[in-house]
Amino acid sequence: MSQTEQPKNNDNSVRLSKRLAEQLQCSRAEAELYIEHGAVKVDGVTVETLGARVRPEQEVTVKQGAKAEAVPPVTIFLHKPAGYTVHAGARGAKNALELLLPSNWNQGDTPAPIRMLQKHFQNLECLAPIPVPASGLTIFTQDRRMVRKLTEEALYIEQECIAHVQGTMDEDGLERLCEGTSIEGKRLPRIKVSWQSDNRLRFALKGIFPEEIDAMCRGVGLQLIGLKRLRVGRISMAKLEEGQWRYAMPWERF
């Protein structure tokens, strides 16, 4: 997503949106919508920055058939590596938002690809975050409907996680994990827990959040040394390598 060179204010330059509004005989607000949609080129180079400026001699063109419509909000799925946070300014951890780069975009083989726009990476909110030491499926969205759904239905959407553990589990540990009695003094909902291998447990969580798995493991004599979330509802991390991301498709549902 290349941008035109930003000229200085003393060279008779004007805001691209102003120039475009005059050129198209439309409002500044409509001109900004064309820009955000990636439909505007300056000297043949696509410009999506609202504050961009242009000189009188530069050519400004608009993609044929473009409409002055708001960019629809997007939802993004990221395979977050361990050690990344979803909160800005967290100490000792990199920000997962820094991974949302064109080079990490897994476009897959979807029949209806989404065109990447700068607007897609503004005001993203992380839903159902996982702990910094954990890896796996992480959800970012601009869609208020998605925010409401995953907030209001958080306790009813199943999450699948794989816990890498060490130590010796108590004799009745697996039963207590499933019954929700592994944390002393706290009653959790019944869930499905099973051994995937000698040192890996599969958790199918509903009404329990991934950050509680550490305490659940300690409650039955195990130490959690790694955690990966594979799925949230019907959305899985399939085909996303660590550090890669993709857009949610319109037909996908949790």
Tab-separated table of C-alpha atoms in Angstrom:
chain	number	residue	atom	x	y	z
A	1	MET	CA	0.000	0.000	0.000
A	2	SER	CA	2.245	2.720	-1.315
A	3	GLN	CA	1.720	6.376	-0.660
A	4	THR	CA	2.543	9.521	-2.586
A	5	GLU	CA	5.358	11.718	-1.288
A	6	GLN	CA	4.069	14.284	1.174
A	7	PRO	CA	4.951	17.753	-0.160
A	8	LYS	CA	5.574	20.680	2.143
A	9	ASN	CA	2.889	23.270	2.809
A	10	ASN	CA	4.813	26.048	1.008
A	11	ASP	CA	4.612	24.513	-2.492
A	12	ASN	CA	0.964	25.382	-3.271
A	13	SER	CA	-0.150	21.895	-2.270
A	14	VAL	CA	-3.670	21.201	-1.005
A	15	ARG	CA	-5.320	18.339	0.769
A	16	LEU	CA	-6.090	15.473	-1.573
A	17	SER	CA	-9.672	15.373	-0.285
A	18	LYS	CA	-10.162	19.060	-1.148
A	19	ARG	CA	-8.729	18.630	-4.630
A	20	LEU	CA	-10.854	15.546	-5.186
A	21	ALA	CA	-14.030	17.263	-3.951
A	22	GLU	CA	-13.483	20.103	-6.413
A	23	GLN	CA	-12.645	17.703	-9.213
A	24	LEU	CA	-15.709	15.484	-8.675
A	25	GLN	CA	-18.046	18.252	-7.517
A	26	CYS	CA	-18.770	16.312	-4.317
A	27	SER	CA	-18.413	16.978	-0.591
A	28	ARG	CA	-15.125	16.585	1.297
A	29	ALA	CA	-16.697	13.736	3.270
A	30	GLU	CA	-17.520	11.886	0.051
A	31	ALA	CA	-14.024	12.527	-1.277
A	32	GLU	CA	-12.557	10.963	1.877
A	33	LEU	CA	-14.664	7.843	1.318
A	34	TYR	CA	-13.166	7.408	-2.150
A	35	ILE	CA	-9.698	7.753	-0.635
A	36	GLU	CA	-10.347	5.235	2.155
A	37	HIS	CA	-11.665	2.747	-0.415
A	38	GLY	CA	-8.309	2.816	-2.197
A	39	ALA	CA	-10.007	4.180	-5.311
A	40	VAL	CA	-7.818	7.293	-5.694
A	41	LYS	CA	-4.443	7.513	-7.422
A	42	VAL	CA	-2.004	10.389	-7.500
A	43	ASP	CA	0.343	10.188	-10.487
A	44	GLY	CA	-0.626	6.531	-10.840
A	45	VAL	CA	0.055	5.618	-7.182
A	46	THR	CA	-2.804	4.574	-4.889
A	47	VAL	CA	-3.182	6.879	-1.875
A	48	GLU	CA	-5.314	5.923	1.133
A	49	THR	CA	-4.087	8.533	3.633
A	50	LEU	CA	-6.742	11.159	4.322
A	51	GLY	CA	-4.166	13.790	5.214
A	52	ALA	CA	-2.205	13.380	1.964
A	53	ARG	CA	-1.465	16.560	0.031
A	54	VAL	CA	-1.053	17.095	-3.704
A	55	ARG	CA	0.567	19.760	-5.861
A	56	PRO	CA	-1.264	21.490	-8.709
A	57	GLU	CA	0.718	19.646	-11.389
A	58	GLN	CA	-0.021	16.178	-10.001
A	59	GLU	CA	-2.672	14.055	-11.661
A	60	VAL	CA	-5.510	12.760	-9.481
A	61	THR	CA	-7.685	9.947	-10.819
A	62	VAL	CA	-10.533	7.870	-9.398
A	63	LYS	CA	-11.145	4.228	-10.198
A	64	GLN	CA	-13.980	3.790	-12.656
A	65	GLY	CA	-17.184	2.643	-10.980
A	66	ALA	CA	-15.996	3.590	-7.463
A	67	LYS	CA	-18.686	4.714	-5.042
A	68	ALA	CA	-18.511	7.101	-2.102
A	69	GLU	CA	-19.479	4.478	0.485
A	70	ALA	CA	-18.103	3.729	3.922
A	71	VAL	CA	-15.599	0.864	4.090
A	72	PRO	CA	-17.405	-2.095	5.731
A	73	PRO	CA	-15.924	-3.146	9.092
A	74	VAL	CA	-13.765	-6.269	9.084
A	75	THR	CA	-12.879	-9.061	11.485
A	76	ILE	CA	-9.373	-10.511	11.438
A	77	PHE	CA	-8.158	-13.903	12.692
A	78	LEU	CA	-4.506	-14.108	13.757
A	79	HIS	CA	-2.380	-17.072	14.809
A	80	LYS	CA	-0.723	-15.253	17.706
A	81	PRO	CA	2.699	-16.559	18.745
A	82	ALA	CA	3.514	-16.942	22.431
A	83	GLY	CA	5.008	-13.814	23.982
A	84	TYR	CA	2.779	-11.339	22.138
A	85	THR	CA	0.230	-9.133	23.848
A	86	VAL	CA	-2.974	-7.683	22.407
A	87	HIS	CA	-2.736	-4.608	24.649
A	88	ALA	CA	-0.662	-1.562	23.729
A	89	GLY	CA	2.158	-0.633	26.066
A	90	ALA	CA	2.449	-3.994	27.856
A	91	ARG	CA	5.930	-4.553	29.266
A	92	GLY	CA	8.123	-7.394	28.106
A	93	ALA	CA	5.919	-8.415	25.199
A	94	LYS	CA	5.532	-7.451	21.568
A	95	ASN	CA	2.176	-6.219	20.328
A	96	ALA	CA	0.277	-8.733	18.202
A	97	LEU	CA	-1.080	-5.890	16.068
A	98	GLU	CA	2.434	-5.503	14.663
A	99	LEU	CA	1.951	-8.862	12.923
A	100	LEU	CA	-0.952	-7.593	10.811
A	101	LEU	CA	1.277	-6.896	7.824
A	102	PRO	CA	0.732	-7.627	4.127
A	103	SER	CA	3.631	-10.121	4.255
A	104	ASN	CA	1.794	-12.166	6.937
A	105	TRP	CA	-1.569	-12.190	5.146
A	106	ASN	CA	-2.798	-15.695	4.317
A	107	GLN	CA	-5.218	-15.157	1.440
A	108	GLY	CA	-6.045	-18.844	1.126
A	109	ASP	CA	-8.270	-19.963	-1.716
A	110	THR	CA	-11.434	-18.050	-0.861
A	111	PRO	CA	-13.788	-17.509	-3.830
A	112	ALA	CA	-14.511	-13.921	-2.693
A	113	PRO	CA	-11.203	-12.293	-1.695
A	114	ILE	CA	-11.221	-9.070	0.312
A	115	ARG	CA	-9.077	-6.202	-0.906
A	116	MET	CA	-6.696	-5.068	1.829
A	117	LEU	CA	-7.136	-1.431	2.846
A	118	GLN	CA	-5.409	0.743	5.427
A	119	LYS	CA	-8.827	1.423	6.937
A	120	HIS	CA	-9.032	-2.248	7.982
A	121	PHE	CA	-6.301	-1.805	10.590
A	122	GLN	CA	-7.770	1.186	12.403
A	123	ASN	CA	-9.695	0.920	15.694
A	124	LEU	CA	-9.388	-2.859	15.956
A	125	GLU	CA	-10.655	-4.405	19.189
A	126	CYS	CA	-9.413	-7.761	20.459
A	127	LEU	CA	-12.178	-10.122	21.550
A	128	ALA	CA	-11.745	-13.139	23.847
A	129	PRO	CA	-7.980	-12.506	24.270
A	130	ILE	CA	-5.581	-15.242	25.317
A	131	PRO	CA	-2.716	-14.816	27.828
A	132	VAL	CA	0.617	-13.418	26.631
A	133	PRO	CA	2.444	-16.781	27.136
A	134	ALA	CA	-0.219	-18.574	25.059
A	135	SER	CA	-0.379	-18.929	21.300
A	136	GLY	CA	-3.211	-19.584	18.903
A	137	LEU	CA	-6.358	-18.124	17.438
A	138	THR	CA	-6.808	-14.434	18.273
A	139	ILE	CA	-9.710	-12.286	17.076
A	140	PHE	CA	-9.617	-8.593	16.145
A	141	THR	CA	-12.642	-6.718	14.860
A	142	GLN	CA	-14.063	-3.339	13.881
A	143	ASP	CA	-17.576	-4.773	13.702
A	144	ARG	CA	-19.799	-3.683	16.607
A	145	ARG	CA	-22.149	-6.605	15.929
A	146	MET	CA	-19.250	-8.999	16.385
A	147	VAL	CA	-18.247	-7.224	19.590
A	148	ARG	CA	-21.758	-7.618	20.993
A	149	LYS	CA	-22.002	-11.273	20.024
A	150	LEU	CA	-18.681	-12.374	21.487
A	151	THR	CA	-19.240	-10.288	24.606
A	152	GLU	CA	-22.825	-11.268	25.347
A	153	GLU	CA	-22.353	-14.932	24.364
A	154	ALA	CA	-18.805	-15.387	25.709
A	155	LEU	CA	-19.896	-17.993	28.267
A	156	TYR	CA	-21.769	-20.069	25.691
A	157	ILE	CA	-19.207	-20.264	22.857
A	158	GLU	CA	-16.919	-23.282	23.118
A	159	GLN	CA	-13.154	-22.795	22.903
A	160	GLU	CA	-10.731	-25.612	22.170
A	161	CYS	CA	-7.240	-25.432	23.673
A	162	ILE	CA	-4.250	-27.727	23.893
A	163	ALA	CA	-2.312	-27.522	27.168
A	164	HIS	CA	1.320	-28.687	27.237
A	165	VAL	CA	1.921	-29.912	30.792
A	166	GLN	CA	4.503	-31.616	32.921
A	167	GLY	CA	4.364	-33.420	36.243
A	168	THR	CA	2.183	-36.238	37.522
A	169	MET	CA	-1.558	-35.725	37.571
A	170	ASP	CA	-3.473	-36.613	40.733
A	171	GLU	CA	-5.236	-39.959	40.537
A	172	ASP	CA	-8.641	-38.334	40.169
A	173	GLY	CA	-7.283	-35.277	38.369
A	174	LEU	CA	-8.918	-35.829	34.991
A	175	GLU	CA	-12.305	-36.384	36.599
A	176	ARG	CA	-11.939	-33.189	38.655
A	177	LEU	CA	-10.957	-31.193	35.562
A	178	CYS	CA	-14.067	-32.408	33.758
A	179	GLU	CA	-16.340	-31.834	36.762
A	180	GLY	CA	-15.046	-28.305	37.416
A	181	THR	CA	-13.643	-29.020	40.870
A	182	SER	CA	-9.913	-28.775	40.131
A	183	ILE	CA	-9.542	-25.286	41.667
A	184	GLU	CA	-10.001	-25.462	45.431
A	185	GLY	CA	-12.832	-23.283	46.658
A	186	LYS	CA	-14.143	-22.524	43.183
A	187	ARG	CA	-16.796	-24.361	41.216
A	188	LEU	CA	-16.392	-24.292	37.447
A	189	PRO	CA	-18.796	-25.547	34.755
A	190	ARG	CA	-18.442	-29.125	33.555
A	191	ILE	CA	-16.233	-29.361	30.472
A	192	LYS	CA	-14.544	-31.974	28.296
A	193	VAL	CA	-10.883	-32.689	29.028
A	194	SER	CA	-8.908	-35.559	27.528
A	195	TRP	CA	-5.313	-36.635	26.987
A	196	GLN	CA	-4.126	-35.914	23.458
A	197	SER	CA	-0.672	-37.371	24.140
A	198	ASP	CA	1.553	-38.146	27.135
A	199	ASN	CA	2.046	-34.472	28.002
A	200	ARG	CA	-0.781	-32.710	26.200
A	201	LEU	CA	-4.338	-32.207	27.399
A	202	ARG	CA	-7.206	-31.138	25.167
A	203	PHE	CA	-9.671	-28.727	26.797
A	204	ALA	CA	-13.098	-28.048	25.268
A	205	LEU	CA	-14.082	-24.999	27.316
A	206	LYS	CA	-17.493	-23.452	27.716
A	207	GLY	CA	-18.040	-20.972	30.523
A	208	ILE	CA	-14.328	-21.072	31.368
A	209	PHE	CA	-11.667	-18.792	29.929
A	210	PRO	CA	-8.205	-19.915	28.719
A	211	GLU	CA	-6.431	-17.942	31.443
A	212	GLU	CA	-8.021	-20.248	34.036
A	213	ILE	CA	-6.370	-23.368	32.588
A	214	ASP	CA	-3.113	-22.667	34.453
A	215	ALA	CA	-4.851	-22.755	37.855
A	216	MET	CA	-6.883	-25.808	36.822
A	217	CYS	CA	-3.711	-27.721	35.949
A	218	ARG	CA	-1.974	-26.710	39.177
A	219	GLY	CA	-5.017	-27.896	41.084
A	220	VAL	CA	-4.460	-31.468	39.885
A	221	GLY	CA	-0.664	-31.564	40.280
A	222	LEU	CA	0.405	-30.433	36.812
A	223	GLN	CA	2.488	-27.500	35.617
A	224	LEU	CA	1.319	-25.695	32.498
A	225	ILE	CA	4.288	-24.953	30.241
A	226	GLY	CA	2.489	-24.110	27.019
A	227	LEU	CA	-1.028	-23.287	25.814
A	228	LYS	CA	-2.466	-23.033	22.299
A	229	ARG	CA	-6.029	-22.125	21.340
A	230	LEU	CA	-7.180	-23.993	18.241
A	231	ARG	CA	-10.786	-22.940	17.931
A	232	VAL	CA	-13.446	-20.459	19.054
A	233	GLY	CA	-16.935	-21.728	18.301
A	234	ARG	CA	-16.917	-22.933	14.687
A	235	ILE	CA	-13.883	-20.826	13.746
A	236	SER	CA	-10.617	-22.769	13.736
A	237	MET	CA	-7.010	-21.812	13.173
A	238	ALA	CA	-6.678	-24.308	10.304
A	239	LYS	CA	-4.154	-23.340	7.591
A	240	LEU	CA	-2.867	-20.340	9.542
A	241	GLU	CA	0.819	-20.675	10.306
A	242	GLU	CA	2.177	-18.967	13.415
A	243	GLY	CA	2.227	-15.202	12.843
A	244	GLN	CA	-0.171	-15.344	9.886
A	245	TRP	CA	-3.592	-13.694	9.710
A	246	ARG	CA	-6.650	-13.707	7.480
A	247	TYR	CA	-9.943	-11.898	7.065
A	248	ALA	CA	-13.175	-13.418	8.366
A	249	MET	CA	-15.444	-14.199	5.434
A	250	PRO	CA	-19.049	-12.887	5.392
A	251	TRP	CA	-20.476	-16.409	5.590
A	252	GLU	CA	-18.427	-17.511	8.628
A	253	ARG	CA	-20.239	-17.815	11.953
A	254	PHE	CA	-19.089	-18.556	15.482
